[in-house]
Tab-separated table of C-alpha atoms in Angstrom:
chain	number	residue	atom	x	y	z
A	1	GLY	CA	-3.105	2.845	15.760
A	2	GLU	CA	-5.380	3.286	12.798
A	3	ASN	CA	-7.572	0.358	11.712
A	4	VAL	CA	-9.179	0.284	8.256
A	5	GLU	CA	-11.979	-2.098	7.270
A	6	GLN	CA	-12.772	-2.594	3.565
A	7	HIS	CA	-15.790	-4.245	1.940
A	8	PRO	CA	-16.495	-6.241	-0.122
A	9	SER	CA	-13.463	-8.490	-0.488
A	10	THR	CA	-14.557	-9.449	-4.022
A	11	LEU	CA	-16.902	-7.706	-6.423
A	12	SER	CA	-18.055	-9.013	-9.796
A	13	VAL	CA	-19.874	-6.706	-12.207
A	14	GLN	CA	-20.829	-6.642	-15.865
A	15	GLU	CA	-19.112	-4.199	-18.172
A	16	GLY	CA	-20.906	-0.857	-18.039
A	17	ASP	CA	-22.229	-1.350	-14.512
A	18	SER	CA	-21.137	0.730	-11.529
A	19	ALA	CA	-18.954	-0.567	-8.698
A	20	VAL	CA	-18.800	0.714	-5.135
A	21	ILE	CA	-16.175	-0.166	-2.536
A	22	LYS	CA	-16.545	1.008	1.056
A	23	CYS	CA	-14.057	1.600	3.845
A	24	THR	CA	-14.308	2.594	7.481
A	25	TYR	CA	-11.519	3.863	9.713
A	26	SER	CA	-11.052	4.252	13.446
A	27	ASP	CA	-8.673	7.168	14.062
A	28	SER	CA	-10.456	10.523	13.879
A	29	ALA	CA	-7.042	12.184	13.388
A	30	SER	CA	-6.687	10.587	9.936
A	31	ASN	CA	-6.906	13.325	7.343
A	32	TYR	CA	-5.811	11.851	4.029
A	33	PHE	CA	-7.576	9.008	2.224
A	34	PRO	CA	-5.968	7.599	-0.922
A	35	TRP	CA	-7.206	4.751	-3.118
A	36	TYR	CA	-4.798	2.461	-4.932
A	37	LYS	CA	-5.203	0.033	-7.821
A	38	GLN	CA	-2.932	-3.001	-7.944
A	39	GLU	CA	-2.614	-5.123	-11.065
A	40	LEU	CA	-1.136	-8.593	-10.991
A	41	GLY	CA	2.605	-8.588	-10.367
A	42	LYS	CA	2.821	-4.840	-9.900
A	43	GLY	CA	2.970	-2.434	-7.010
A	44	PRO	CA	-0.136	-0.408	-6.067
A	45	GLN	CA	-0.752	2.804	-7.997
A	46	LEU	CA	-2.659	5.817	-6.715
A	47	ILE	CA	-5.901	6.416	-8.621
A	48	ILE	CA	-7.584	9.091	-6.523
A	49	ASP	CA	-7.284	10.653	-3.086
A	50	ILE	CA	-9.315	12.929	-0.845
A	51	ARG	CA	-8.429	15.162	2.048
A	52	SER	CA	-10.493	15.624	5.166
A	53	ASN	CA	-11.702	19.107	4.260
A	54	VAL	CA	-13.454	17.788	1.149
A	55	GLY	CA	-16.589	15.626	1.002
A	56	GLU	CA	-16.378	14.412	-2.574
A	57	LYS	CA	-13.916	14.318	-5.427
A	58	LYS	CA	-14.396	13.128	-8.987
A	59	ASP	CA	-12.007	12.258	-11.788
A	60	GLN	CA	-13.730	11.068	-14.967
A	61	ARG	CA	-15.295	7.683	-14.165
A	62	ILE	CA	-13.923	7.550	-10.634
A	63	ALA	CA	-15.265	9.358	-7.572
A	64	VAL	CA	-14.571	9.202	-3.856
A	65	THR	CA	-16.840	10.346	-1.056
A	66	LEU	CA	-15.879	10.983	2.552
A	67	ASN	CA	-18.045	11.169	5.666
A	68	LYS	CA	-15.770	12.238	8.533
A	69	THR	CA	-18.529	12.120	11.112
A	70	ALA	CA	-19.254	8.480	10.370
A	71	LYS	CA	-15.583	7.716	9.594
A	72	HIS	CA	-16.253	6.100	6.265
A	73	PHE	CA	-15.295	6.732	2.676
A	74	SER	CA	-16.192	5.065	-0.592
A	75	LEU	CA	-14.849	4.574	-4.106
A	76	HIS	CA	-17.308	4.736	-6.987
A	77	ILE	CA	-16.436	3.545	-10.485
A	78	THR	CA	-19.021	4.171	-13.198
A	79	GLU	CA	-19.259	2.581	-16.653
A	80	THR	CA	-16.832	-0.158	-15.655
A	81	GLN	CA	-14.526	-1.651	-18.281
A	82	PRO	CA	-12.620	-4.965	-18.295
A	83	GLU	CA	-9.368	-3.065	-17.748
A	84	ASP	CA	-10.744	-1.874	-14.405
A	85	SER	CA	-10.313	-5.451	-13.157
A	86	ALA	CA	-7.704	-5.342	-10.390
A	87	VAL	CA	-7.366	-5.249	-6.607
A	88	TYR	CA	-8.295	-1.920	-5.041
A	89	PHE	CA	-7.006	-0.746	-1.658
A	90	CYS	CA	-8.209	2.098	0.500
A	91	ALA	CA	-5.996	3.751	3.100
A	92	ALA	CA	-6.354	6.222	5.933
A	93	THR	CA	-3.432	8.184	7.181
A	94	THR	CA	-1.899	10.848	9.262
A	95	VAL	CA	1.673	9.979	8.300
A	96	ALA	CA	2.063	6.250	7.769
A	97	ARG	CA	-0.718	4.604	5.825
A	98	ALA	CA	-3.093	2.020	7.259
A	99	PHE	CA	-4.497	-0.005	4.385
A	100	GLY	CA	-7.643	-2.018	4.000
A	101	LYS	CA	-7.328	-5.672	2.988
A	102	GLY	CA	-8.317	-4.960	-0.593
A	103	THR	CA	-11.213	-5.620	-2.960
A	104	MET	CA	-10.761	-7.776	-6.028
A	105	LEU	CA	-12.897	-6.219	-8.762
A	106	LEU	CA	-13.770	-8.428	-11.733
A	107	VAL	CA	-15.436	-6.774	-14.719
A	108	SER	CA	-16.900	-9.230	-17.201
A	109	PRO	CA	-17.270	-8.226	-20.871
B	1	GLY	CA	11.956	9.276	-15.339
B	2	ALA	CA	12.825	6.191	-13.327
B	3	GLY	CA	10.354	4.965	-10.771
B	4	VAL	CA	10.985	3.121	-7.538
B	5	SER	CA	13.092	0.027	-8.105
B	6	GLN	CA	13.551	-2.980	-5.868
B	7	SER	CA	15.967	-5.867	-5.939
B	8	PRO	CA	15.932	-8.741	-6.135
B	9	SER	CA	12.529	-9.272	-7.736
B	10	ASN	CA	12.409	-12.789	-6.325
B	11	LYS	CA	14.309	-14.366	-3.463
B	12	VAL	CA	14.132	-17.974	-2.336
B	13	THR	CA	15.964	-18.789	0.853
B	14	GLU	CA	16.170	-21.500	3.444
B	15	LYS	CA	14.734	-21.144	6.907
B	16	GLY	CA	17.280	-19.644	9.271
B	17	LYS	CA	19.207	-17.687	6.637
B	18	ASP	CA	19.469	-13.896	6.585
B	19	VAL	CA	18.164	-11.891	3.609
B	20	GLU	CA	18.657	-8.321	2.495
B	21	LEU	CA	16.154	-6.501	0.297
B	22	ARG	CA	16.996	-3.278	-1.487
B	23	CYS	CA	14.928	-0.260	-2.470
B	24	ASP	CA	15.965	2.623	-4.723
B	25	PRO	CA	13.454	5.458	-4.348
B	26	ILE	CA	12.656	8.152	-6.847
B	27	SER	CA	15.360	10.794	-6.835
B	28	GLY	CA	14.469	13.698	-4.560
B	29	HIS	CA	11.877	11.801	-2.544
B	30	THR	CA	12.616	12.299	1.145
B	31	ALA	CA	10.118	9.793	2.522
B	32	LEU	CA	10.495	6.044	2.075
B	33	TYR	CA	8.170	3.288	3.268
B	34	TRP	CA	8.376	-0.493	3.588
B	35	TYR	CA	5.268	-2.691	3.511
B	36	ARG	CA	4.646	-6.422	3.576
B	37	GLN	CA	1.881	-8.015	1.517
B	38	SER	CA	0.939	-11.588	2.308
B	39	LEU	CA	-1.231	-13.637	-0.056
B	40	GLY	CA	-4.777	-12.294	-0.069
B	41	GLN	CA	-3.972	-9.665	2.516
B	42	GLY	CA	-3.669	-5.911	2.469
B	43	LEU	CA	-0.495	-3.953	2.884
B	44	GLU	CA	1.045	-4.242	6.325
B	45	PHE	CA	3.067	-1.158	7.253
B	46	LEU	CA	6.566	-2.005	8.487
B	47	ILE	CA	8.616	1.189	8.762
B	48	TYR	CA	9.070	4.597	7.210
B	49	PHE	CA	12.027	6.936	6.819
B	50	GLN	CA	12.073	10.699	6.628
B	51	GLY	CA	15.530	11.350	5.253
B	52	ASN	CA	17.838	8.905	7.016
B	53	SER	CA	15.888	8.712	10.244
B	54	ALA	CA	13.072	6.320	11.054
B	55	PRO	CA	10.553	8.080	13.325
B	56	ASP	CA	8.183	5.125	13.284
B	57	LYS	CA	9.437	1.554	13.640
B	58	SER	CA	6.236	0.309	15.213
B	59	GLY	CA	5.312	-1.952	12.335
B	60	LEU	CA	8.385	-4.168	12.393
B	61	PRO	CA	7.032	-7.632	13.340
B	62	SER	CA	9.992	-8.712	15.466
B	63	ASP	CA	13.582	-7.884	16.310
B	64	ARG	CA	14.649	-10.094	13.384
B	65	PHE	CA	13.577	-7.261	11.092
B	66	SER	CA	15.649	-4.120	10.662
B	67	ALA	CA	15.998	-1.412	8.049
B	68	GLU	CA	18.383	1.360	7.276
B	69	ARG	CA	18.657	4.210	4.844
B	70	THR	CA	21.875	5.977	4.042
B	71	GLY	CA	22.459	9.206	2.180
B	72	GLY	CA	18.743	9.872	2.131
B	73	SER	CA	18.366	7.503	-0.805
B	74	VAL	CA	18.757	3.726	-0.960
B	75	SER	CA	17.217	1.635	1.791
B	76	THR	CA	17.778	-1.964	2.792
B	77	LEU	CA	15.408	-4.182	4.746
B	78	THR	CA	17.158	-7.044	6.522
B	79	ILE	CA	15.452	-10.124	7.877
B	80	GLN	CA	17.617	-12.296	10.101
B	81	ARG	CA	17.043	-15.993	10.754
B	82	THR	CA	14.159	-16.123	8.294
B	83	GLN	CA	11.042	-18.130	9.126
B	84	GLN	CA	8.438	-19.578	6.772
B	85	GLU	CA	5.899	-16.996	7.947
B	86	ASP	CA	8.189	-14.285	6.555
B	87	SER	CA	7.243	-15.424	3.032
B	88	ALA	CA	5.460	-12.495	1.374
B	89	VAL	CA	5.902	-9.702	-1.123
B	90	TYR	CA	7.864	-6.795	0.347
B	91	LEU	CA	6.923	-3.467	-1.187
B	92	CYS	CA	8.801	-0.212	-1.000
B	93	ALA	CA	7.296	3.211	-1.714
B	94	SER	CA	8.637	6.735	-1.763
B	95	SER	CA	7.058	10.178	-1.682
B	96	LEU	CA	8.092	13.815	-1.730
B	97	GLY	CA	7.015	14.225	1.891
B	98	THR	CA	5.124	12.301	4.494
B	99	VAL	CA	1.788	14.017	4.801
B	100	HIS	CA	-0.731	14.236	1.971
B	101	ASN	CA	1.798	13.112	-0.594
B	102	GLU	CA	1.283	10.437	-3.204
B	103	GLN	CA	3.298	7.294	-2.574
B	104	PHE	CA	4.929	5.691	-5.582
B	105	PHE	CA	5.391	1.956	-5.178
B	106	GLY	CA	8.076	-0.314	-6.527
B	107	PRO	CA	7.234	-3.706	-8.054
B	108	GLY	CA	8.121	-5.549	-4.848
B	109	THR	CA	10.395	-8.407	-3.844
B	110	ARG	CA	8.734	-11.803	-3.555
B	111	LEU	CA	10.391	-13.651	-0.670
B	112	THR	CA	9.919	-17.383	-0.280
B	113	VAL	CA	11.331	-19.101	2.790
B	114	LEU	CA	11.553	-22.874	2.413
């Protein structure tokens, strides 16, 4: 089955800095790559996704890049704000999702 | 509109007891997923339903775990003879379809086995 590795496990940045979270996957058949944000006591919420026929997608301060040849994809958050503090999960999927172990992002004011 | 709901929100049980967790998906969503999230870990896929059928049960950790979905809506996850290692947050998600569709997650059920 699919195996997803996510790094780093924790990331601390100052407000206004950029944050980058990286994931690698093993199954070349995976063709959909969503990113989720999970706040304390809540279920994960989709923030951005990318399909395998696209190399990059941007939505305001958030962007995702995908390199299918290398089987890795990354989440980029620019101009971070304290409310960006949460746990972020990447996933790779054909049908069922295989999730990374998560990155706890801490944005200090 | 209403999102995915799960009940109970918290469940404390004694080792060896059976527990039943419930998920109400968003109306009209044909796909339903169960995940387990242990402390500090990612989401572990358990099972998914397309309608009432479960094409993929590969994630269920043991034969103590089972799930069903009736009427293409509500799903229940049952854990028999609970063990302490079953303690985790159990998350349910639903989506319009299975491929390339956003999953909407419920708030989860926190299960504690004493």
